[in-house]
Amino acid sequence: MKVVAFLGSPRPRGNTDILAEAVLEGARSAGCGTESHALRALHLHHCTGCGSCGTRGRLCIFRDDGEMLYQAVIAADVLLFVTPVYWYGPTSIMKTFLDRLVVFNTPEARPLVRGKAAGVVAAWEEKGPEAAGPMLKLFELGFRYLELRPSGNFLVDGAGPKDAVRGMSGVLDQAREFGAALA
């Protein structure tokens, strides 16, 4: 089984990167193969809604790092979308990636993702779950749209400073347990 994490934070080594590494560590301890892709380091055009998905012998008309990400999606058994919560939604780089997943909405490409497990790993500064609600709804609807199977989410509130999750009692152990349960 392969777990692939897509890291949506523009800030390296921040809370969500730390959580993702703990989740992937847990998945590896349960025998899964893992990989991660830091979206901040990649070149992704914004989807323009051109409707050319799957034409010209390619999933997308753009020649950018999206092609590599599509192959990672196809190779994965479990997709993890890792993002801090910004203004009650995912980061802009995560949203750009999500928009580009429309390439899997063709009769030829849908079977490449149908039934894959998908979950969210997120952290945010505010206390309480309300701040993540709109973002989680976006993912829920997106997963349903692509016929992905929800695998559960790992969510941490009250994580303001860059590496706050390191000092939060038990959080990294819980992240490892979440990762192991993905197997």
Short mmCIF file of C-alpha atoms in Angstrom, two decimals:
data_model
loop_
_atom_site.label_atom_id
_atom_site.label_comp_id
_atom_site.label_asym_id
_atom_site.label_seq_id
_atom_site.Cartn_x
_atom_site.Cartn_y
_atom_site.Cartn_z
CA MET A 1 0.00 0.00 0.00
CA LYS A 2 1.26 3.47 -0.88
CA VAL A 3 0.37 6.66 1.02
CA VAL A 4 1.09 9.92 -0.80
CA ALA A 5 0.94 13.28 0.97
CA PHE A 6 0.52 16.56 -0.87
CA LEU A 7 1.91 19.35 1.32
CA GLY A 8 0.03 22.60 0.86
CA SER A 9 1.81 24.92 3.25
CA PRO A 10 3.86 27.74 1.75
CA ARG A 11 5.98 27.60 4.91
CA PRO A 12 8.60 24.82 5.10
CA ARG A 13 8.97 22.88 8.35
CA GLY A 14 5.78 24.35 9.76
CA ASN A 15 3.04 22.60 11.70
CA THR A 16 1.48 20.74 8.80
CA ASP A 17 4.84 19.55 7.45
CA ILE A 18 5.67 18.25 10.93
CA LEU A 19 2.29 16.51 11.19
CA ALA A 20 2.64 15.01 7.71
CA GLU A 21 6.02 13.52 8.56
CA ALA A 22 4.61 11.95 11.73
CA VAL A 23 1.62 10.53 9.81
CA LEU A 24 3.90 9.11 7.11
CA GLU A 25 6.22 7.69 9.77
CA GLY A 26 3.24 5.86 11.25
CA ALA A 27 2.22 4.57 7.82
CA ARG A 28 5.75 3.28 7.20
CA SER A 29 5.74 1.54 10.59
CA ALA A 30 2.64 -0.34 9.41
CA GLY A 31 4.37 -1.45 6.21
CA CYS A 32 3.19 1.22 3.78
CA GLY A 33 5.32 2.89 1.18
CA THR A 34 5.16 6.67 1.44
CA GLU A 35 6.06 9.79 -0.45
CA SER A 36 5.32 13.47 -0.14
CA HIS A 37 5.21 16.39 -2.54
CA ALA A 38 5.71 19.95 -1.29
CA LEU A 39 3.46 21.97 -3.58
CA ARG A 40 5.33 25.16 -2.63
CA ALA A 41 8.40 23.87 -4.50
CA LEU A 42 6.54 23.05 -7.71
CA HIS A 43 5.38 25.01 -10.72
CA LEU A 44 1.61 24.66 -11.22
CA HIS A 45 -0.49 26.75 -13.57
CA HIS A 46 -3.94 27.69 -12.37
CA CYS A 47 -6.75 25.73 -13.99
CA THR A 48 -8.41 27.93 -16.60
CA GLY A 49 -11.48 25.77 -17.10
CA CYS A 50 -10.55 25.28 -20.75
CA GLY A 51 -12.22 21.87 -20.91
CA SER A 52 -9.26 20.27 -22.69
CA CYS A 53 -8.69 17.64 -19.99
CA GLY A 54 -7.75 14.32 -21.55
CA THR A 55 -7.34 15.71 -25.05
CA ARG A 56 -4.13 15.82 -27.05
CA GLY A 57 -2.99 12.56 -25.45
CA ARG A 58 -2.45 14.12 -22.02
CA LEU A 59 -4.42 14.63 -18.85
CA CYS A 60 -3.86 18.40 -18.95
CA ILE A 61 -2.72 20.86 -21.61
CA PHE A 62 -0.27 22.55 -19.22
CA ARG A 63 3.31 21.34 -19.28
CA ASP A 64 4.23 21.87 -15.67
CA ASP A 65 4.70 19.85 -12.49
CA GLY A 66 1.05 18.84 -12.58
CA GLU A 67 1.97 15.86 -14.77
CA MET A 68 4.25 14.49 -12.05
CA LEU A 69 1.55 15.07 -9.43
CA TYR A 70 -1.07 13.28 -11.54
CA GLN A 71 1.22 10.25 -11.75
CA ALA A 72 1.65 10.35 -7.95
CA VAL A 73 -2.15 10.43 -7.54
CA ILE A 74 -2.54 7.48 -9.89
CA ALA A 75 0.16 5.45 -8.08
CA ALA A 76 -1.27 6.11 -4.60
CA ASP A 77 -3.63 3.94 -2.63
CA VAL A 78 -4.17 6.70 -0.04
CA LEU A 79 -4.11 10.43 -0.83
CA LEU A 80 -3.43 12.86 2.01
CA PHE A 81 -4.12 16.54 1.47
CA VAL A 82 -2.03 18.41 4.05
CA THR A 83 -2.73 22.09 4.61
CA PRO A 84 -2.93 24.78 7.23
CA VAL A 85 -6.28 26.52 7.40
CA TYR A 86 -6.07 30.01 5.87
CA TRP A 87 -9.23 32.12 5.99
CA TYR A 88 -11.35 29.03 6.70
CA GLY A 89 -10.08 27.20 3.63
CA PRO A 90 -6.99 25.47 2.30
CA THR A 91 -3.98 27.50 1.21
CA SER A 92 -3.97 28.95 -2.27
CA ILE A 93 -1.36 26.47 -3.48
CA MET A 94 -3.47 23.57 -2.22
CA LYS A 95 -6.55 25.04 -3.89
CA THR A 96 -4.64 25.35 -7.17
CA PHE A 97 -3.74 21.65 -6.93
CA LEU A 98 -7.32 20.70 -6.07
CA ASP A 99 -8.62 22.67 -9.06
CA ARG A 100 -6.19 20.83 -11.31
CA LEU A 101 -7.58 17.45 -10.17
CA VAL A 102 -10.50 18.13 -12.52
CA VAL A 103 -8.40 16.21 -15.07
CA PHE A 104 -9.78 13.06 -13.47
CA ASN A 105 -13.32 14.05 -14.45
CA THR A 106 -13.29 12.32 -17.82
CA PRO A 107 -14.63 8.85 -18.61
CA GLU A 108 -11.08 7.69 -19.37
CA ALA A 109 -9.42 9.18 -16.28
CA ARG A 110 -12.08 8.67 -13.58
CA PRO A 111 -11.24 4.94 -13.16
CA LEU A 112 -7.66 5.95 -12.33
CA VAL A 113 -8.82 7.50 -9.03
CA ARG A 114 -12.21 5.97 -8.28
CA GLY A 115 -12.24 4.28 -4.87
CA LYS A 116 -8.85 5.55 -3.66
CA ALA A 117 -8.78 6.50 0.01
CA ALA A 118 -8.37 10.21 0.74
CA GLY A 119 -8.01 12.28 3.89
CA VAL A 120 -7.01 15.67 5.22
CA VAL A 121 -4.25 16.58 7.65
CA ALA A 122 -4.70 20.15 8.84
CA ALA A 123 -3.71 22.58 11.56
CA TRP A 124 -4.91 26.06 12.40
CA GLU A 125 -4.41 28.77 15.00
CA GLU A 126 -7.94 29.23 16.35
CA LYS A 127 -9.31 27.03 19.10
CA GLY A 128 -12.15 24.72 18.18
CA PRO A 129 -13.23 22.87 15.04
CA GLU A 130 -15.36 25.65 13.53
CA ALA A 131 -12.43 27.28 11.73
CA ALA A 132 -11.85 24.15 9.65
CA GLY A 133 -15.52 23.52 8.83
CA PRO A 134 -15.72 25.28 5.44
CA MET A 135 -12.43 23.73 4.32
CA LEU A 136 -13.50 20.24 5.35
CA LYS A 137 -16.75 20.68 3.42
CA LEU A 138 -14.73 21.61 0.32
CA PHE A 139 -12.69 18.41 0.65
CA GLU A 140 -15.77 16.30 1.39
CA LEU A 141 -17.48 17.51 -1.78
CA GLY A 142 -14.30 17.16 -3.83
CA PHE A 143 -13.76 13.60 -2.63
CA ARG A 144 -17.35 12.74 -3.51
CA TYR A 145 -16.97 14.39 -6.93
CA LEU A 146 -13.93 12.24 -7.75
CA GLU A 147 -15.48 9.16 -6.11
CA LEU A 148 -12.70 8.96 -3.51
CA ARG A 149 -13.28 7.03 -0.30
CA PRO A 150 -12.84 9.14 2.87
CA SER A 151 -10.10 7.63 5.06
CA GLY A 152 -10.52 10.03 7.98
CA ASN A 153 -8.86 13.29 8.86
CA PHE A 154 -6.20 14.34 11.35
CA LEU A 155 -6.96 17.83 12.62
CA VAL A 156 -5.15 20.04 15.13
CA ASP A 157 -6.56 23.33 16.39
CA GLY A 158 -4.71 25.93 18.46
CA ALA A 159 -1.47 25.48 16.49
CA GLY A 160 -0.40 29.08 15.91
CA PRO A 161 3.40 29.38 16.00
CA LYS A 162 5.41 27.69 13.25
CA ASP A 163 6.22 24.49 15.15
CA ALA A 164 3.57 24.59 17.88
CA VAL A 165 2.57 20.96 17.30
CA ARG A 166 5.95 19.81 18.66
CA GLY A 167 4.97 21.12 22.09
CA MET A 168 1.38 19.86 22.09
CA SER A 169 1.12 16.86 24.37
CA GLY A 170 0.55 13.61 22.50
CA VAL A 171 -0.22 15.19 19.11
CA LEU A 172 2.70 13.67 17.21
CA ASP A 173 2.06 10.23 18.71
CA GLN A 174 -1.58 10.54 17.66
CA ALA A 175 -0.46 11.54 14.16
CA ARG A 176 1.72 8.42 13.96
CA GLU A 177 -1.22 6.28 15.11
CA PHE A 178 -3.42 7.88 12.45
CA GLY A 179 -0.79 7.05 9.83
CA ALA A 180 -0.47 3.45 10.98
CA ALA A 181 -4.26 3.05 10.79
CA LEU A 182 -4.18 3.98 7.09
CA ALA A 183 -2.56 0.61 6.31
#
